[in-house]
Amino acid sequence: MPNATPPIGYEVKFQRVGVGGGADLQIRSLLDKQQFFDPLGLAFDAGISSATWPLFGLVWPSAQKLADLMQTWELKGKRVLEVGCGLGLASLVVHRREGNITASDCHPLTETFLNANVLLNELPPLHYETGNWGRVNKGLGAFDLLIASDVLYERSHPAQLSGFIQEHAAEGAEVLIIDPNRGNRSAFHRDMAHMGFSVTEIIMNEPLQDLSTYRGRLLHYTRG
């Protein structure tokens, strides 16, 4: 009898990701940057090209740095949103610490991978919402702490991301972005300043937990 379930058109791998000051995360990720599977055109409809399709499903150095930061950041009483979460390493850390976290992304497979990694790490269900920077995201609400990593890699991103933050940052909100020294940082600073946010940049040159080299910055925005 033929199998009624269509084959998954991408390959995955399983890896252990270290978290500074906390237990390792068990992560299901895409095998490599060559993966692509969009049979229904859902990613295309969300504005995701075939070239950028696999980016959500890889473990990126800046995402690891954000996960490290969330292991020690003060979370009490804060509603937290991870923007462009990808595999959601930071969201998993916040969730493991019993923080009030919502993970968001626009990729149609993000929630599938996030749910798989929640199970791998023996955690209760983690709240996920679609968050598309260039579109209205009804019901997403406002947050006290918005976090992201490596989200300024295209020239259009500063304007799109700052607009998204404007819609979903509560009064007095903080924004934390780990940026691997992308060239669009200055434009984003200007856009955030127009919305009343001031920024502090902190150089982050400490190696990752696996001792591989890292060069980047923590962009810490505050308002009011």
XYZ file of N, CA and C in Angstrom:
672
model
N 0.858 -1.193 0.000
C 0.000 0.000 0.000
C 0.892 1.239 0.000
N 0.680 2.205 -0.919
C 1.538 3.394 -0.968
C 1.355 4.279 0.253
N 2.420 4.955 0.611
C 2.381 5.870 1.745
C 1.650 7.136 1.335
N 0.570 7.482 2.083
C -0.257 8.645 1.741
C 0.386 9.955 2.157
N 1.423 9.881 2.976
C 2.082 11.096 3.449
C 3.201 11.491 2.489
N 3.129 12.691 1.914
C 4.177 13.095 0.967
C 5.518 13.233 1.676
N 6.609 12.927 0.991
C 7.925 13.032 1.625
C 8.274 14.483 1.945
N 9.017 14.681 3.021
C 9.511 16.011 3.351
C 10.631 16.350 2.377
N 10.533 17.507 1.756
C 11.480 17.860 0.713
C 12.708 18.582 1.188
N 13.120 18.359 2.418
C 14.340 18.960 2.936
C 14.977 18.005 3.933
N 16.275 18.159 4.138
C 17.006 17.295 5.074
C 17.330 18.056 6.352
N 17.369 17.341 7.464
C 17.631 17.956 8.756
C 18.792 17.263 9.455
N 19.274 17.902 10.501
C 20.276 17.293 11.361
C 19.951 17.659 12.803
N 20.596 16.988 13.734
C 20.398 17.258 15.152
C 21.736 17.650 15.753
N 21.727 18.714 16.563
C 22.968 19.187 17.149
C 22.741 19.704 18.553
N 23.807 19.736 19.292
C 23.793 20.261 20.657
C 24.386 21.665 20.618
N 23.663 22.630 21.168
C 24.106 24.023 21.173
C 24.342 24.463 22.610
N 25.558 24.902 22.901
C 25.885 25.344 24.252
C 25.243 26.683 24.579
N 24.884 26.860 25.840
C 24.307 28.114 26.339
C 25.125 28.556 27.548
N 25.690 29.748 27.482
C 26.504 30.241 28.588
C 25.724 30.337 29.889
N 26.171 29.643 30.913
C 25.507 29.684 32.206
C 24.300 28.786 32.327
N 23.998 28.013 31.290
C 22.822 27.144 31.336
C 23.082 25.816 30.653
N 22.077 24.955 30.679
C 22.197 23.650 30.039
C 22.195 23.805 28.515
N 22.839 22.871 27.838
C 22.836 22.861 26.385
C 21.417 22.707 25.856
N 21.206 23.175 24.621
C 19.947 22.960 23.914
C 20.138 21.860 22.877
N 19.136 21.007 22.743
C 19.110 20.004 21.679
C 18.312 20.609 20.524
N 18.915 20.706 19.347
C 18.307 21.463 18.257
C 18.203 20.631 16.977
N 17.012 20.611 16.425
C 16.764 20.072 15.085
C 16.827 21.240 14.109
N 17.722 21.163 13.142
C 17.924 22.255 12.198
C 17.969 21.705 10.779
N 17.976 22.600 9.795
C 18.186 22.163 8.420
C 19.615 21.652 8.252
N 19.798 20.754 7.306
C 21.112 20.164 7.096
C 22.141 21.213 6.674
N 21.750 22.115 5.749
C 22.685 23.117 5.248
C 21.927 24.215 4.510
N 22.666 25.147 3.917
C 22.072 26.287 3.219
C 21.474 25.913 1.866
N 21.636 24.684 1.440
C 21.145 24.272 0.124
C 19.696 23.774 0.160
N 19.090 23.697 1.328
C 17.748 23.144 1.436
C 16.697 24.147 0.919
N 15.660 23.596 0.281
C 14.543 24.417 -0.183
C 13.341 23.513 -0.433
N 12.184 23.927 0.067
C 10.962 23.145 -0.109
C 9.770 24.057 0.128
N 9.154 24.480 -0.952
C 8.005 25.385 -0.855
C 6.942 24.983 -1.879
N 6.409 23.757 -1.754
C 5.516 23.226 -2.792
C 4.215 24.006 -2.948
N 3.748 24.638 -1.885
C 2.486 25.375 -1.951
C 2.698 26.879 -2.122
N 3.949 27.304 -2.216
C 4.235 28.723 -2.390
C 3.987 29.576 -1.171
N 3.949 28.962 0.014
C 3.669 29.721 1.236
C 4.799 30.683 1.576
N 6.034 30.223 1.395
C 7.174 31.101 1.658
C 7.204 32.237 0.645
N 6.943 31.930 -0.608
C 6.913 32.967 -1.648
C 5.868 34.027 -1.317
N 4.699 33.588 -0.855
C 3.632 34.530 -0.492
C 4.031 35.409 0.691
N 4.915 34.896 1.555
C 5.380 35.662 2.714
C 6.556 36.567 2.373
N 6.968 36.570 1.097
C 8.083 37.416 0.669
C 9.444 36.784 0.824
N 9.497 35.445 0.915
C 10.751 34.727 1.136
C 11.200 34.096 -0.177
N 12.386 34.436 -0.634
C 12.915 33.895 -1.886
C 13.524 32.519 -1.648
N 13.815 31.816 -2.741
C 14.462 30.506 -2.620
C 15.847 30.631 -1.992
N 16.535 31.762 -2.242
C 17.874 31.968 -1.684
C 17.843 32.161 -0.175
N 16.796 32.827 0.326
C 16.707 33.094 1.771
C 15.872 32.048 2.501
N 15.249 31.139 1.778
C 14.370 30.136 2.396
C 15.041 29.369 3.534
N 16.277 28.879 3.378
C 16.850 28.046 4.449
C 17.387 28.820 5.644
N 17.446 30.126 5.589
C 18.127 30.885 6.642
C 17.475 30.710 8.013
N 16.159 30.543 8.040
C 15.468 30.401 9.323
C 15.916 29.148 10.062
N 16.300 28.123 9.318
C 16.494 26.805 9.904
C 17.916 26.429 10.219
N 18.812 27.421 10.289
C 20.212 27.175 10.610
C 20.567 27.799 11.952
N 21.562 27.248 12.621
C 22.046 27.810 13.887
C 23.086 28.880 13.565
N 22.762 30.131 13.844
C 23.648 31.249 13.543
C 24.389 31.700 14.799
N 25.624 32.157 14.659
C 26.402 32.599 15.832
C 25.709 33.672 16.666
N 25.094 34.659 16.019
C 24.443 35.725 16.782
C 23.244 35.200 17.559
N 22.558 34.192 17.012
C 21.450 33.573 17.746
C 21.959 32.880 19.002
N 23.149 32.286 18.907
C 23.740 31.658 20.089
C 24.082 32.711 21.141
N 24.596 33.852 20.682
C 24.921 34.931 21.620
C 23.663 35.469 22.302
N 22.561 35.566 21.556
C 21.314 36.042 22.154
C 20.794 35.040 23.175
N 20.929 33.751 22.871
C 20.527 32.723 23.838
C 21.351 32.836 25.120
N 22.664 33.062 24.972
C 23.517 33.267 26.153
C 23.011 34.444 26.981
N 22.691 35.551 26.305
C 22.238 36.766 26.998
C 20.941 36.508 27.753
N 20.032 35.760 27.147
C 18.737 35.501 27.782
C 18.847 34.560 28.976
N 19.979 33.891 29.121
C 20.168 33.031 30.283
C 20.284 33.843 31.565
N 20.708 35.098 31.449
C 20.927 35.919 32.652
C 20.113 37.212 32.671
N 19.444 37.579 31.590
C 18.729 38.850 31.538
C 17.519 38.827 32.471
N 17.239 39.960 33.110
C 16.096 40.063 34.020
C 14.794 39.975 33.233
N 13.947 39.020 33.578
C 12.711 38.768 32.836
C 11.449 38.988 33.658
N 11.573 39.161 34.950
C 10.408 39.212 35.824
C 9.445 40.315 35.411
N 8.196 39.948 35.230
C 7.150 40.905 34.918
C 7.163 41.414 33.487
N 8.028 40.870 32.627
C 8.147 41.370 31.262
C 7.494 40.414 30.263
N 6.762 40.999 29.343
C 6.249 40.240 28.210
C 7.286 40.355 27.100
N 7.833 39.201 26.672
C 8.990 39.179 25.783
C 8.584 38.665 24.397
N 9.096 39.316 23.349
C 8.875 38.887 21.975
C 10.212 38.674 21.299
N 10.434 37.474 20.750
C 11.601 37.286 19.882
C 11.164 37.533 18.449
N 11.816 38.483 17.803
C 11.481 38.914 16.447
C 12.373 38.181 15.450
N 11.770 37.613 14.400
C 12.569 36.860 13.434
C 13.303 35.724 14.103
N 12.573 34.907 14.851
C 13.205 33.962 15.786
C 13.962 32.831 15.110
N 13.620 32.478 13.858
C 14.289 31.340 13.240
C 14.067 30.072 14.049
N 15.135 29.433 14.477
C 15.031 28.235 15.306
C 14.683 28.542 16.758
N 14.710 29.816 17.130
C 14.215 30.208 18.447
C 15.088 29.818 19.620
N 16.403 29.861 19.466
C 17.279 29.481 20.585
C 17.013 30.348 21.814
N 16.936 31.664 21.606
C 16.705 32.570 22.738
C 15.331 32.339 23.349
N 14.332 32.099 22.507
C 12.983 31.825 23.018
C 12.970 30.571 23.879
N 13.691 29.556 23.464
C 13.762 28.325 24.244
C 14.399 28.567 25.607
N 15.443 29.409 25.641
C 16.095 29.723 26.920
C 15.150 30.489 27.826
N 14.475 31.513 27.291
C 13.514 32.279 28.097
C 12.396 31.369 28.599
N 11.903 30.516 27.731
C 10.838 29.582 28.087
C 11.288 28.627 29.176
N 12.512 28.146 29.061
C 13.067 27.238 30.070
C 13.181 27.924 31.422
N 13.386 29.258 31.407
C 13.446 30.034 32.643
C 12.061 30.478 33.114
N 11.028 29.993 32.451
C 9.635 30.292 32.785
C 9.291 31.761 32.552
N 9.962 32.363 31.550
C 9.621 33.722 31.164
C 8.400 33.745 30.263
N 7.792 34.918 30.156
C 6.596 35.102 29.330
C 7.032 35.449 27.911
N 7.251 34.426 27.094
C 7.873 34.601 25.778
C 6.906 34.250 24.649
N 6.922 35.060 23.619
C 6.266 34.750 22.350
C 7.353 34.756 21.275
N 7.452 33.678 20.521
C 8.389 33.620 19.405
C 7.636 34.014 18.134
N 8.315 34.740 17.241
C 7.636 35.168 16.014
C 8.594 35.117 14.828
N 8.022 34.836 13.677
C 8.772 34.791 12.426
C 7.742 34.770 11.301
N 8.213 34.960 10.061
C 7.283 34.908 8.928
C 7.449 33.649 8.094
N 8.417 32.812 8.420
C 8.663 31.607 7.627
C 7.597 30.552 7.941
N 7.007 29.914 6.929
C 5.931 28.951 7.178
C 6.353 27.700 7.944
N 7.650 27.401 8.021
C 8.102 26.209 8.740
C 8.660 26.503 10.125
N 8.730 27.771 10.499
C 9.321 28.112 11.796
C 8.608 27.419 12.940
N 7.295 27.474 12.953
C 6.549 26.880 14.069
C 6.771 25.375 14.142
N 6.868 24.712 12.993
C 7.109 23.271 12.966
C 8.442 22.930 13.632
N 9.494 23.652 13.273
C 10.807 23.396 13.864
C 10.825 23.787 15.339
N 10.163 24.887 15.676
C 10.130 25.323 17.072
C 9.450 24.274 17.947
N 8.322 23.751 17.493
C 7.620 22.722 18.263
C 8.475 21.469 18.427
N 9.207 21.103 17.374
C 10.080 19.931 17.461
C 11.173 20.144 18.496
N 11.726 21.352 18.545
C 12.803 21.627 19.490
C 12.292 21.788 20.917
N 11.067 22.252 21.066
C 10.446 22.266 22.394
C 10.363 20.843 22.940
N 9.939 19.908 22.105
C 9.838 18.513 22.532
C 11.215 17.912 22.810
N 12.198 18.215 21.965
C 13.547 17.683 22.164
C 14.125 18.108 23.517
N 13.740 19.306 23.956
C 14.269 19.822 25.220
C 13.319 19.611 26.393
N 12.288 18.802 26.159
C 11.347 18.378 27.203
C 10.723 19.577 27.910
N 10.253 20.542 27.092
C 9.621 21.747 27.600
C 8.135 21.745 27.275
N 7.327 22.485 28.036
C 5.908 22.612 27.695
C 5.746 23.449 26.429
N 4.565 23.469 25.820
C 4.349 24.238 24.588
C 4.770 25.696 24.727
N 5.373 26.230 23.668
C 5.871 27.609 23.634
C 4.991 28.409 22.673
N 4.577 29.601 23.095
C 3.650 30.396 22.282
C 4.359 30.972 21.058
N 3.727 30.785 19.900
C 4.275 31.282 18.638
C 3.214 32.075 17.897
N 3.643 33.176 17.258
C 2.764 33.973 16.410
C 3.522 34.350 15.137
N 2.811 34.435 14.025
C 3.419 34.935 12.811
C 3.739 36.416 12.972
N 4.963 36.794 12.628
C 5.380 38.191 12.703
C 6.085 38.580 11.423
N 5.359 39.210 10.515
C 5.923 39.632 9.234
C 6.140 41.135 9.287
N 7.386 41.577 9.186
C 7.712 42.987 9.405
C 7.004 43.933 8.444
N 6.777 43.502 7.213
C 6.212 44.398 6.214
C 4.698 44.384 6.159
N 4.059 43.675 7.078
C 2.605 43.511 7.018
C 1.973 43.717 8.389
N 0.653 43.859 8.397
C -0.084 43.992 9.655
C -0.144 42.632 10.332
N 0.128 42.612 11.633
C 0.113 41.365 12.404
C -0.934 41.492 13.507
N -2.176 41.310 13.120
C -3.292 41.500 14.053
C -3.203 40.526 15.213
N -3.451 41.030 16.400
C -3.490 40.178 17.576
C -2.147 39.907 18.214
N -1.066 40.403 17.611
C 0.251 40.140 18.195
C 0.454 40.915 19.484
N -0.042 42.147 19.543
C 0.007 42.910 20.790
C 1.309 43.649 21.014
N 1.480 44.155 22.236
C 2.646 44.961 22.608
C 3.471 44.235 23.664
N 4.797 44.504 23.654
C 5.726 43.766 24.516
C 6.667 44.716 25.237
N 7.125 44.268 26.405
C 8.033 45.073 27.232
C 9.485 44.901 26.812
N 9.810 43.738 26.260
C 11.177 43.424 25.838
C 11.113 42.722 24.495
N 11.731 43.331 23.481
C 11.782 42.733 22.151
C 13.230 42.355 21.866
N 13.463 41.124 21.446
C 14.814 40.619 21.253
C 14.948 40.051 19.833
N 16.165 40.120 19.284
C 16.405 39.600 17.935
C 17.901 39.421 17.736
N 18.259 38.673 16.691
C 19.674 38.471 16.359
C 19.857 38.436 14.854
N 20.883 39.142 14.382
C 21.273 39.154 12.965
C 20.072 39.408 12.056
N 19.386 40.526 12.298
C 18.165 40.835 11.556
C 18.329 42.060 10.657
N 19.554 42.546 10.458
C 19.785 43.750 9.668
C 20.690 43.460 8.472
N 20.458 42.334 7.800
C 21.385 41.917 6.754
C 20.976 42.375 5.356
N 19.821 43.037 5.205
C 19.444 43.617 3.929
C 19.135 45.103 4.113
N 19.309 45.893 3.060
C 19.141 47.343 3.158
C 17.721 47.734 3.551
N 16.749 46.917 3.210
C 15.353 47.226 3.541
C 15.002 46.924 4.997
N 15.853 46.195 5.684
C 15.503 45.728 7.021
C 15.399 46.831 8.080
N 16.279 47.842 8.105
C 16.125 48.864 9.147
C 14.744 49.507 9.173
N 14.237 49.923 8.021
C 12.915 50.560 7.969
C 11.811 49.574 8.321
N 11.898 48.349 7.791
C 10.863 47.355 8.069
C 10.837 46.961 9.536
N 12.013 46.698 10.092
C 12.086 46.241 11.476
C 11.689 47.343 12.454
N 12.150 48.571 12.210
C 11.781 49.667 13.115
C 10.275 49.913 13.081
N 9.654 49.782 11.896
C 8.208 49.926 11.809
C 7.480 48.842 12.586
N 7.991 47.621 12.500
C 7.409 46.502 13.255
C 7.529 46.750 14.754
N 8.693 47.211 15.181
C 8.912 47.491 16.597
C 7.986 48.599 17.074
N 7.802 49.618 16.264
C 6.901 50.710 16.626
C 5.496 50.183 16.923
N 5.064 49.190 16.160
C 3.717 48.638 16.329
C 3.597 47.747 17.556
N 4.709 47.142 17.994
C 4.599 46.092 19.011
C 5.440 46.329 20.269
N 5.990 47.536 20.418
C 6.732 47.885 21.637
C 5.811 48.642 22.589
N 5.712 48.153 23.809
C 4.928 48.846 24.821
C 5.649 50.126 25.238
N 4.921 51.015 25.896
C 5.551 52.231 26.405
C 6.658 51.846 27.399
N 7.832 52.441 27.235
C 8.947 52.107 28.110
C 9.636 50.799 27.761
N 9.391 50.283 26.558
C 9.965 48.990 26.166
C 11.469 49.073 25.941
N 12.121 47.921 26.072
C 13.532 47.749 25.728
C 13.626 46.867 24.487
N 14.662 47.099 23.685
C 14.925 46.281 22.508
C 16.379 45.838 22.557
N 16.609 44.546 22.405
C 17.957 43.979 22.407
C 18.191 43.267 21.091
N 19.226 43.684 20.364
C 19.551 43.052 19.091
C 21.038 42.704 19.075
N 21.343 41.444 18.804
C 22.723 41.022 18.607
C 23.019 41.156 17.119
N 23.996 41.975 16.773
C 24.298 42.272 15.380
C 25.763 41.940 15.083
N 26.025 41.088 14.077
C 27.404 40.721 13.758
C 28.086 41.759 12.860
N 28.021 43.012 13.311
C 28.685 44.143 12.630
C 28.225 44.311 11.183
N 26.897 44.231 10.984
C 26.331 44.465 9.660
C 26.412 45.951 9.305
N 26.416 46.246 8.026
C 26.553 47.622 7.575
C 25.291 48.457 7.682
N 24.155 47.837 8.022
C 22.890 48.564 8.094
C 22.568 49.050 9.500
N 23.517 48.933 10.399
C 23.282 49.291 11.793
C 22.989 50.785 11.974
N 23.739 51.648 11.300
C 23.571 53.096 11.463
C 22.196 53.559 11.004
N 21.717 53.013 9.890
C 20.390 53.373 9.398
C 19.321 52.964 10.401
N 19.505 51.819 11.023
C 18.540 51.359 12.023
C 18.565 52.269 13.257
N 19.763 52.691 13.680
C 19.862 53.639 14.793
C 19.036 54.891 14.511
N 19.144 55.425 13.299
C 18.410 56.640 12.945
C 16.893 56.413 12.999
N 16.460 55.293 12.445
C 15.029 54.994 12.447
C 14.506 54.833 13.872
N 15.281 54.173 14.717
C 14.858 53.980 16.109
C 14.849 55.307 16.864
N 15.811 56.185 16.578
C 15.858 57.498 17.232
C 14.624 58.314 16.899
N 14.129 58.198 15.673
C 12.920 58.922 15.268
C 11.704 58.476 16.072
N 11.772 57.279 16.628
C 10.667 56.761 17.436
C 10.902 56.957 18.931
N 11.970 57.689 19.266
C 12.234 58.003 20.659
C 13.119 57.032 21.395
N 13.792 56.130 20.671
C 14.684 55.168 21.309
C 16.129 55.687 21.294
N 16.801 55.553 22.411
C 18.239 55.803 22.467
C 18.953 54.458 22.508
N 20.208 54.436 22.052
C 20.902 53.165 21.929
C 22.228 53.185 22.671
N 22.566 52.032 23.237
C 23.885 51.768 23.782
C 24.451 50.570 23.039
N 25.655 50.722 22.498
C 26.314 49.613 21.796
C 27.372 48.994 22.698
N 27.347 47.685 22.787
C 28.335 46.957 23.576
C 29.041 45.964 22.658
N 30.352 46.095 22.530
C 31.126 45.187 21.675
C 31.132 43.788 22.288
N 30.889 42.784 21.440
C 30.860 41.390 21.891
C 31.872 40.603 21.066
N 33.041 40.394 21.630
C 34.099 39.675 20.923
C 34.522 38.396 21.637
N 33.743 37.992 22.641
C 34.064 36.737 23.324
C 33.681 35.555 22.445
N 34.442 34.475 22.466
C 34.120 33.300 21.645
C 32.767 32.701 22.016
N 32.216 31.921 21.117
C 31.008 31.165 21.402
C 31.323 30.045 22.387
N 30.290 29.341 22.827
C 30.488 28.283 23.808
C 31.352 27.143 23.275
N 31.385 26.968 21.957
C 32.257 25.943 21.379
C 33.656 26.474 21.071
N 33.925 27.713 21.550
C 35.212 28.395 21.422
C 35.501 28.919 20.008
N 34.522 28.876 19.119
C 34.713 29.476 17.802
C 34.636 31.000 17.921
N 35.303 31.689 17.020
C 35.422 33.147 17.070
C 34.090 33.832 16.809
N 33.859 34.934 17.524
C 32.675 35.757 17.266
C 33.068 37.223 17.330
N 32.517 38.018 16.418
C 32.693 39.462 16.414
C 31.334 40.105 16.167
N 30.878 40.916 17.114
C 29.589 41.562 16.946
C 29.325 42.581 18.035
N 28.070 43.023 18.112
C 27.671 44.027 19.087
C 26.284 43.718 19.641
N 26.088 44.101 20.888
C 24.764 44.151 21.468
C 24.239 45.569 21.292
N 23.121 45.704 20.620
C 22.440 46.986 20.469
C 21.290 47.021 21.459
N 21.409 47.895 22.462
C 20.416 47.964 23.541
C 19.684 49.301 23.429
N 18.413 49.221 23.037
C 17.592 50.420 22.846
C 16.613 50.573 24.005
N 16.478 51.789 24.490
C 15.517 52.093 25.541
C 14.720 53.317 25.140
N 13.491 53.409 25.681
C 12.627 54.531 25.345
C 11.850 54.953 26.586
N 11.912 56.243 26.916
C 11.074 56.782 27.978
C 11.542 56.365 29.365
